[in-house]
PDB file of C-alpha atoms in Angstrom:
ATOM      1  CA  GLU Z  28      -1.868  15.362  -9.891  1.00 81.00           C
ATOM      2  CA  ASP Z  29      -3.338  12.131  -9.210  1.00 86.00           C
ATOM      3  CA  LYS Z  30      -5.137  11.770  -6.283  1.00 91.00           C
ATOM      4  CA  VAL Z  31      -7.335   9.418  -3.826  1.00 95.00           C
ATOM      5  CA  VAL Z  32      -9.564  10.592  -0.780  1.00 96.00           C
ATOM      6  CA  GLN Z  33     -10.847   8.379   1.295  1.00 97.00           C
ATOM      7  CA  SER Z  34     -13.585   8.958   4.043  1.00 97.00           C
ATOM      8  CA  PRO Z  35     -14.666   8.867   6.156  1.00 96.00           C
ATOM      9  CA  LEU Z  36     -10.570   9.017   8.161  1.00 95.00           C
ATOM     10  CA  SER Z  37     -12.130   7.385  10.877  1.00 96.00           C
ATOM     11  CA  LEU Z  38     -15.323   5.308  11.838  1.00 96.00           C
ATOM     12  CA  VAL Z  39     -16.416   3.619  15.648  1.00 98.00           C
ATOM     13  CA  VAL Z  40     -19.483   1.247  14.843  1.00 98.00           C
ATOM     14  CA  HIS Z  41     -20.641  -1.553  17.419  1.00 97.00           C
ATOM     15  CA  GLU Z  42     -20.728  -5.180  15.984  1.00 98.00           C
ATOM     16  CA  GLY Z  43     -23.265  -6.043  13.913  1.00 97.00           C
ATOM     17  CA  ASP Z  44     -23.745  -2.404  12.226  1.00 98.00           C
ATOM     18  CA  THR Z  45     -23.049  -2.293   8.640  1.00 98.00           C
ATOM     19  CA  VAL Z  46     -20.618   0.149   7.109  1.00 98.00           C
ATOM     20  CA  THR Z  47     -19.769   2.134   4.002  1.00 98.00           C
ATOM     21  CA  LEU Z  48     -16.239   3.464   3.225  1.00 98.00           C
ATOM     22  CA  ASN Z  49     -15.977   5.525   0.777  1.00 98.00           C
ATOM     23  CA  CYS Z  50     -13.136   6.325  -2.244  1.00 98.00           C
ATOM     24  CA  SER Z  51     -12.641   8.830  -4.617  1.00 98.00           C
ATOM     25  CA  TYR Z  52     -10.223   9.531  -6.914  1.00 96.00           C
ATOM     26  CA  GLU Z  53      -8.557  12.146 -10.242  1.00 93.00           C
ATOM     27  CA  VAL Z  54      -6.293   9.815 -12.059  1.00 89.00           C
ATOM     28  CA  THR Z  55      -4.587  10.108 -15.407  1.00 84.00           C
ATOM     29  CA  ASN Z  56      -5.472   7.161 -17.146  1.00 83.00           C
ATOM     30  CA  PHE Z  57      -7.082   5.060 -14.845  1.00 88.00           C
ATOM     31  CA  ARG Z  58      -6.496   1.462 -14.797  1.00 88.00           C
ATOM     32  CA  SER Z  59      -7.692  -0.409 -11.661  1.00 91.00           C
ATOM     33  CA  LEU Z  60      -8.734   0.270  -8.179  1.00 95.00           C
ATOM     34  CA  LEU Z  61      -7.575  -1.848  -5.489  1.00 96.00           C
ATOM     35  CA  TRP Z  62      -8.967  -2.204  -1.360  1.00 97.00           C
ATOM     36  CA  TYR Z  63      -6.752  -3.560   0.839  1.00 97.00           C
ATOM     37  CA  LYS Z  64      -6.464  -4.419   4.372  1.00 97.00           C
ATOM     38  CA  GLN Z  65      -4.206  -3.184   7.410  1.00 95.00           C
ATOM     39  CA  GLU Z  66      -4.207  -4.611  10.823  1.00 92.00           C
ATOM     40  CA  LYS Z  67      -0.757  -4.025  11.860  1.00 82.00           C
ATOM     41  CA  LYS Z  68       1.274  -4.914   9.313  1.00 84.00           C
ATOM     42  CA  ALA Z  69       1.557  -5.462   5.730  1.00 89.00           C
ATOM     43  CA  PRO Z  70      -1.474  -4.384   3.983  1.00 93.00           C
ATOM     44  CA  THR Z  71      -3.380  -7.712   2.848  1.00 94.00           C
ATOM     45  CA  PHE Z  72      -5.297  -7.431  -0.596  1.00 94.00           C
ATOM     46  CA  LEU Z  73      -9.427  -7.613  -0.362  1.00 97.00           C
ATOM     47  CA  PHE Z  74     -10.014  -6.975  -3.838  1.00 94.00           C
ATOM     48  CA  MET Z  75      -9.667  -5.214  -7.363  1.00 94.00           C
ATOM     49  CA  LEU Z  76     -12.077  -3.128  -9.532  1.00 95.00           C
ATOM     50  CA  THR Z  77     -11.921  -2.358 -13.257  1.00 92.00           C
ATOM     51  CA  SER Z  78     -15.174  -2.210 -14.374  1.00 88.00           C
ATOM     52  CA  SER Z  79     -18.420   0.440 -13.417  1.00 90.00           C
ATOM     53  CA  GLY Z  80     -21.285  -1.402 -11.722  1.00 89.00           C
ATOM     54  CA  ILE Z  81     -19.672  -5.172 -11.214  1.00 90.00           C
ATOM     55  CA  GLU Z  82     -19.922  -5.835  -7.800  1.00 93.00           C
ATOM     56  CA  LYS Z  83     -17.335  -8.031  -5.673  1.00 95.00           C
ATOM     57  CA  LYS Z  84     -18.094  -9.988  -3.030  1.00 96.00           C
ATOM     58  CA  SER Z  85     -16.239 -11.669  -0.186  1.00 96.00           C
ATOM     59  CA  GLY Z  86     -18.287 -12.882   2.617  1.00 97.00           C
ATOM     60  CA  ARG Z  87     -19.845  -9.797   4.413  1.00 98.00           C
ATOM     61  CA  LEU Z  88     -17.646  -7.604   2.358  1.00 98.00           C
ATOM     62  CA  SER Z  89     -18.208  -6.062  -0.968  1.00 98.00           C
ATOM     63  CA  SER Z  90     -17.373  -3.703  -3.318  1.00 98.00           C
ATOM     64  CA  ILE Z  91     -18.232  -1.580  -6.208  1.00 97.00           C
ATOM     65  CA  LEU Z  92     -16.921   1.198  -8.861  1.00 96.00           C
ATOM     66  CA  ASP Z  93     -18.607   4.065 -10.565  1.00 95.00           C
ATOM     67  CA  LYS Z  94     -15.825   5.205 -13.485  1.00 91.00           C
ATOM     68  CA  LYS Z  95     -18.321   8.133 -14.433  1.00 93.00           C
ATOM     69  CA  GLU Z  96     -18.309   9.465 -10.780  1.00 93.00           C
ATOM     70  CA  LEU Z  97     -14.522   8.556 -10.012  1.00 95.00           C
ATOM     71  CA  PHE Z  98     -15.126   6.617  -6.946  1.00 96.00           C
ATOM     72  CA  SER Z  99     -15.534   3.118  -5.350  1.00 98.00           C
ATOM     73  CA  ILE Z 100     -17.341   2.280  -2.393  1.00 98.00           C
ATOM     74  CA  LEU Z 101     -16.426  -0.709   0.281  1.00 98.00           C
ATOM     75  CA  ASN Z 102     -19.750  -2.461   2.095  1.00 98.00           C
ATOM     76  CA  ILE Z 103     -18.927  -4.628   5.364  1.00 98.00           C
ATOM     77  CA  THR Z 104     -22.113  -5.978   6.536  1.00 98.00           C
ATOM     78  CA  ALA Z 105     -23.108  -7.461  10.165  1.00 98.00           C
ATOM     79  CA  THR Z 106     -19.355  -5.976  11.139  1.00 98.00           C
ATOM     80  CA  GLN Z 107     -17.376  -7.884  13.825  1.00 98.00           C
ATOM     81  CA  THR Z 108     -14.404  -7.005  16.206  1.00 97.00           C
ATOM     82  CA  GLY Z 109     -12.004  -8.252  13.913  1.00 96.00           C
ATOM     83  CA  ASP Z 110     -12.750  -6.311  10.829  1.00 98.00           C
ATOM     84  CA  SER Z 111     -11.189  -3.240  13.128  1.00 97.00           C
ATOM     85  CA  ALA Z 112      -8.311  -2.512  10.697  1.00 96.00           C
ATOM     86  CA  VAL Z 113      -7.318   0.712   8.559  1.00 95.00           C
ATOM     87  CA  TYR Z 114      -8.819   0.268   4.912  1.00 97.00           C
ATOM     88  CA  LEU Z 115      -6.623   1.632   2.156  1.00 96.00           C
ATOM     89  CA  CYS Z 116      -8.156   2.266  -1.148  1.00 97.00           C
ATOM     90  CA  ALA Z 117      -5.365   2.805  -4.483  1.00 95.00           C
ATOM     91  CA  VAL Z 118      -5.895   3.299  -7.648  1.00 94.00           C
ATOM     92  CA  HIS Z 119      -2.809   2.563 -10.449  1.00 89.00           C
ATOM     93  CA  GLY Z 120      -2.832   5.237 -13.110  1.00 76.00           C
ATOM     94  CA  SER Z 121      -0.816   5.710 -16.241  1.00 68.00           C
ATOM     95  CA  GLY Z 122       2.187   3.888 -17.450  1.00 68.00           C
ATOM     96  CA  ASN Z 123       3.819   0.651 -16.988  1.00 68.00           C
ATOM     97  CA  THR Z 124       5.259   0.949 -13.772  1.00 73.00           C
ATOM     98  CA  GLY Z 125       2.414  -0.534 -11.610  1.00 79.00           C
ATOM     99  CA  LYS Z 126       2.680   2.613  -9.384  1.00 85.00           C
ATOM    100  CA  LEU Z 127      -0.223   2.768  -6.909  1.00 90.00           C
ATOM    101  CA  ILE Z 128      -1.887   6.313  -5.903  1.00 91.00           C
ATOM    102  CA  PHE Z 129      -2.839   5.325  -1.901  1.00 93.00           C
ATOM    103  CA  GLY Z 130      -5.790   7.271  -0.224  1.00 94.00           C
ATOM    104  CA  GLN Z 131      -5.213   8.652   3.502  1.00 94.00           C
ATOM    105  CA  GLY Z 132      -7.271   5.298   4.899  1.00 95.00           C
ATOM    106  CA  THR Z 133     -10.439   4.817   7.189  1.00 96.00           C
ATOM    107  CA  THR Z 134      -9.984   3.674  10.340  1.00 95.00           C
ATOM    108  CA  LEU Z 135     -12.231   1.059  11.534  1.00 97.00           C
ATOM    109  CA  GLN Z 136     -13.041   0.182  14.985  1.00 97.00           C
ATOM    110  CA  VAL Z 137     -15.933  -2.254  15.741  1.00 98.00           C
ATOM    111  CA  LYS Z 138     -16.515  -2.133  19.229  1.00 97.00           C
ATOM    112  CA  PRO Z 139     -17.943  -5.174  21.138  1.00 95.00           C
TER     113      PRO Z 139
ATOM    114  CA  SER M 208       2.186 -17.164  -4.659  1.00 77.00           C
ATOM    115  CA  GLN M 209       4.654 -14.424  -3.785  1.00 85.00           C
ATOM    116  CA  THR M 210       6.498 -13.774  -0.130  1.00 92.00           C
ATOM    117  CA  ILE M 211       8.054 -10.553   0.962  1.00 96.00           C
ATOM    118  CA  HIS M 212      10.745 -10.854   3.446  1.00 96.00           C
ATOM    119  CA  GLN M 213      11.763  -7.748   5.411  1.00 97.00           C
ATOM    120  CA  TRP M 214      14.605  -7.595   8.103  1.00 94.00           C
ATOM    121  CA  PRO M 215      14.854  -6.379  10.450  1.00 94.00           C
ATOM    122  CA  ALA M 216      11.288  -6.032  11.859  1.00 95.00           C
ATOM    123  CA  THR M 217      11.811  -3.037  14.046  1.00 96.00           C
ATOM    124  CA  LEU M 218      14.850  -0.673  14.259  1.00 97.00           C
ATOM    125  CA  VAL M 219      15.750   2.299  16.674  1.00 97.00           C
ATOM    126  CA  GLN M 220      18.717   4.416  15.239  1.00 97.00           C
ATOM    127  CA  PRO M 221      20.947   7.696  16.268  1.00 97.00           C
ATOM    128  CA  VAL M 222      20.190  10.565  13.951  1.00 97.00           C
ATOM    129  CA  GLY M 223      22.936  11.141  11.672  1.00 97.00           C
ATOM    130  CA  SER M 224      23.452   7.110  11.823  1.00 97.00           C
ATOM    131  CA  PRO M 225      22.905   4.849   8.429  1.00 97.00           C
ATOM    132  CA  LEU M 226      20.415   2.902   7.522  1.00 96.00           C
ATOM    133  CA  SER M 227      19.923  -0.122   5.341  1.00 97.00           C
ATOM    134  CA  LEU M 228      16.614  -2.135   4.623  1.00 97.00           C
ATOM    135  CA  GLU M 229      16.186  -5.367   3.007  1.00 97.00           C
ATOM    136  CA  CYS M 230      13.609  -6.613   1.724  1.00 97.00           C
ATOM    137  CA  THR M 231      13.752 -10.252  -1.094  1.00 97.00           C
ATOM    138  CA  VAL M 232      10.925 -11.706  -2.788  1.00 96.00           C
ATOM    139  CA  GLU M 233      10.026 -15.396  -3.367  1.00 95.00           C
ATOM    140  CA  GLY M 234       7.455 -17.015  -5.862  1.00 91.00           C
ATOM    141  CA  THR M 235       8.031 -14.721  -9.173  1.00 89.00           C
ATOM    142  CA  SER M 236      10.705 -13.974 -11.295  1.00 88.00           C
ATOM    143  CA  ASN M 237      11.049 -10.234 -12.442  1.00 90.00           C
ATOM    144  CA  PRO M 238       8.738  -7.953 -10.226  1.00 92.00           C
ATOM    145  CA  ASN M 239       8.203  -4.576 -10.159  1.00 92.00           C
ATOM    146  CA  LEU M 240       9.541  -3.802  -6.868  1.00 95.00           C
ATOM    147  CA  TYR M 241       8.293  -0.529  -4.754  1.00 95.00           C
ATOM    148  CA  TRP M 242       9.334   0.789  -0.788  1.00 96.00           C
ATOM    149  CA  TYR M 243       6.824   3.042   0.841  1.00 95.00           C
ATOM    150  CA  ARG M 244       6.813   4.943   3.713  1.00 95.00           C
ATOM    151  CA  GLN M 245       3.637   5.166   6.455  1.00 92.00           C
ATOM    152  CA  ALA M 246       3.549   7.835   9.064  1.00 84.00           C
ATOM    153  CA  ALA M 247       1.331   7.342  11.860  1.00 77.00           C
ATOM    154  CA  GLY M 248      -1.926   7.350  10.868  1.00 71.00           C
ATOM    155  CA  ARG M 249      -1.388   7.699   7.521  1.00 75.00           C
ATOM    156  CA  GLY M 250      -1.791   6.360   4.006  1.00 84.00           C
ATOM    157  CA  LEU M 251       1.579   4.633   1.909  1.00 91.00           C
ATOM    158  CA  GLN M 252       3.827   7.033   0.094  1.00 91.00           C
ATOM    159  CA  LEU M 253       5.540   5.424  -2.573  1.00 92.00           C
ATOM    160  CA  LEU M 254       9.154   6.256  -1.940  1.00 94.00           C
ATOM    161  CA  PHE M 255      11.227   4.659  -4.820  1.00 95.00           C
ATOM    162  CA  TYR M 256       9.821   1.953  -7.660  1.00 93.00           C
ATOM    163  CA  SER M 257      12.251  -0.665  -9.603  1.00 94.00           C
ATOM    164  CA  VAL M 258      11.215  -2.530 -12.700  1.00 91.00           C
ATOM    165  CA  GLY M 259      14.036  -4.619 -13.387  1.00 92.00           C
ATOM    166  CA  ILE M 260      17.963  -5.040 -12.007  1.00 95.00           C
ATOM    167  CA  GLY M 261      19.706  -1.595 -11.548  1.00 94.00           C
ATOM    168  CA  GLN M 262      16.916   0.408 -12.449  1.00 94.00           C
ATOM    169  CA  ILE M 263      15.306   2.833  -9.734  1.00 95.00           C
ATOM    170  CA  SER M 264      13.012   5.881  -9.432  1.00 92.00           C
ATOM    171  CA  SER M 265      12.777   7.844  -7.328  1.00 90.00           C
ATOM    172  CA  GLU M 266       9.231   9.464  -6.576  1.00 86.00           C
ATOM    173  CA  VAL M 267       9.784  12.378  -3.646  1.00 82.00           C
ATOM    174  CA  PRO M 268      13.272  14.444  -2.539  1.00 74.00           C
ATOM    175  CA  GLN M 269      14.699  12.699   0.081  1.00 81.00           C
ATOM    176  CA  ASN M 270      17.678  11.488   2.683  1.00 89.00           C
ATOM    177  CA  LEU M 271      17.179   8.407   1.100  1.00 94.00           C
ATOM    178  CA  SER M 272      18.204   6.155  -1.798  1.00 96.00           C
ATOM    179  CA  ALA M 273      17.288   2.739  -2.852  1.00 97.00           C
ATOM    180  CA  SER M 274      19.176  -0.258  -4.997  1.00 97.00           C
ATOM    181  CA  ARG M 275      18.332  -3.844  -6.683  1.00 97.00           C
ATOM    182  CA  PRO M 276      21.597  -5.395  -6.981  1.00 97.00           C
ATOM    183  CA  GLN M 277      19.609  -9.077  -7.720  1.00 96.00           C
ATOM    184  CA  ASP M 278      16.161  -9.534  -9.447  1.00 95.00           C
ATOM    185  CA  ARG M 279      14.267  -9.942  -5.713  1.00 95.00           C
ATOM    186  CA  GLN M 280      15.818  -8.019  -3.931  1.00 97.00           C
ATOM    187  CA  PHE M 281      15.389  -4.753  -3.330  1.00 98.00           C
ATOM    188  CA  ILE M 282      17.181  -2.485  -0.585  1.00 97.00           C
ATOM    189  CA  LEU M 283      16.381   1.156   0.986  1.00 97.00           C
ATOM    190  CA  SER M 284      19.530   3.423   2.352  1.00 97.00           C
ATOM    191  CA  SER M 285      20.354   6.324   4.036  1.00 96.00           C
ATOM    192  CA  LYS M 286      23.873   8.213   4.779  1.00 96.00           C
ATOM    193  CA  LYS M 287      23.282   9.968   7.677  1.00 96.00           C
ATOM    194  CA  LEU M 288      19.538   9.737   9.161  1.00 96.00           C
ATOM    195  CA  LEU M 289      16.806  12.269  10.386  1.00 95.00           C
ATOM    196  CA  LEU M 290      14.308  12.781  12.028  1.00 94.00           C
ATOM    197  CA  SER M 291      11.891  12.483   9.977  1.00 92.00           C
ATOM    198  CA  ASP M 292      13.008   9.341   8.377  1.00 94.00           C
ATOM    199  CA  SER M 293      11.133   8.189  11.112  1.00 93.00           C
ATOM    200  CA  GLY M 294       7.749   5.996   9.839  1.00 93.00           C
ATOM    201  CA  PHE M 295       6.354   2.092   8.757  1.00 95.00           C
ATOM    202  CA  TYR M 296       8.977   1.132   5.656  1.00 97.00           C
ATOM    203  CA  LEU M 297       7.175  -1.786   3.581  1.00 97.00           C
ATOM    204  CA  CYS M 298       7.798  -3.181   0.559  1.00 97.00           C
ATOM    205  CA  ALA M 299       6.044  -4.532  -2.240  1.00 96.00           C
ATOM    206  CA  SER M 300       6.005  -6.441  -5.363  1.00 95.00           C
ATOM    207  CA  GLY M 301       3.617  -6.370  -8.204  1.00 91.00           C
ATOM    208  CA  ASP M 302       4.046  -8.170 -11.730  1.00 82.00           C
ATOM    209  CA  HIS M 303       4.009  -6.349 -14.915  1.00 73.00           C
ATOM    210  CA  ARG M 304       0.920  -6.505 -16.084  1.00 67.00           C
ATOM    211  CA  SER M 305       0.676  -3.385 -14.453  1.00 64.00           C
ATOM    212  CA  TYR M 306      -2.695  -2.868 -12.837  1.00 71.00           C
ATOM    213  CA  ASN M 307      -2.845  -6.406 -10.792  1.00 82.00           C
ATOM    214  CA  GLU M 308      -2.670  -5.952  -7.224  1.00 88.00           C
ATOM    215  CA  GLN M 309       0.566  -5.577  -5.426  1.00 91.00           C
ATOM    216  CA  PHE M 310       1.938  -8.040  -2.344  1.00 92.00           C
ATOM    217  CA  PHE M 311       3.231  -6.264   0.722  1.00 95.00           C
ATOM    218  CA  GLY M 312       5.680  -7.509   3.138  1.00 96.00           C
ATOM    219  CA  PRO M 313       5.364  -7.602   6.938  1.00 95.00           C
ATOM    220  CA  GLY M 314       7.742  -4.110   7.193  1.00 96.00           C
ATOM    221  CA  THR M 315      10.023  -2.414   9.256  1.00 96.00           C
ATOM    222  CA  ARG M 316       9.289   0.183  11.837  1.00 95.00           C
ATOM    223  CA  LEU M 317      12.291   2.400  12.288  1.00 96.00           C
ATOM    224  CA  THR M 318      12.159   5.263  14.788  1.00 96.00           C
ATOM    225  CA  VAL M 319      14.939   7.664  14.550  1.00 96.00           C
ATOM    226  CA  LEU M 320      16.358   9.543  18.257  1.00 96.00           C
TER     227      LEU M 320
END
């Protein structure tokens, strides 16, 4: 059965800290891994990763994929209170239906 | 870019009452459409997906059904709500290059009392 597991489930840090969020997966016919940020409503897209070892970067956020070890990490440097959110990892698996398998999410709280 | 509309934003319904949640998509044609449910503090669970008009696939056995009467319209329904149907319902749209990102609507928070 396809599975995506995120860790930690929750995290509390102070502004300026650096955090690393983890996502491991077991999926038949892996196609891509996606990271989303969810504040109060709809998840918003952050990154899509398809190739191992190539870092995607956007401001203070970066992500990388390891297809051999079947995991990805999302790094946030110099955290701000606005980074407080649930971070979701999802994987596209087999078939052409575009179904995403989501992890449980990591709840990040950044304190001032 | 795509825009996903969902309504209503919040809904409080008694047990045993019917349900109809609507999702419409702008800015794309022939999308794949998805209904997810998110329980408090949990990830997203895929309920239904559709690759075209009238084509619905169910991912989990449940009290809900879905329909796609038009290319960019996706409806989630129930004849009789259960307490366990409470949750946050999200509609998403993706293109047929199946490994790309999905775009999400604002969601409907359903409370069944």
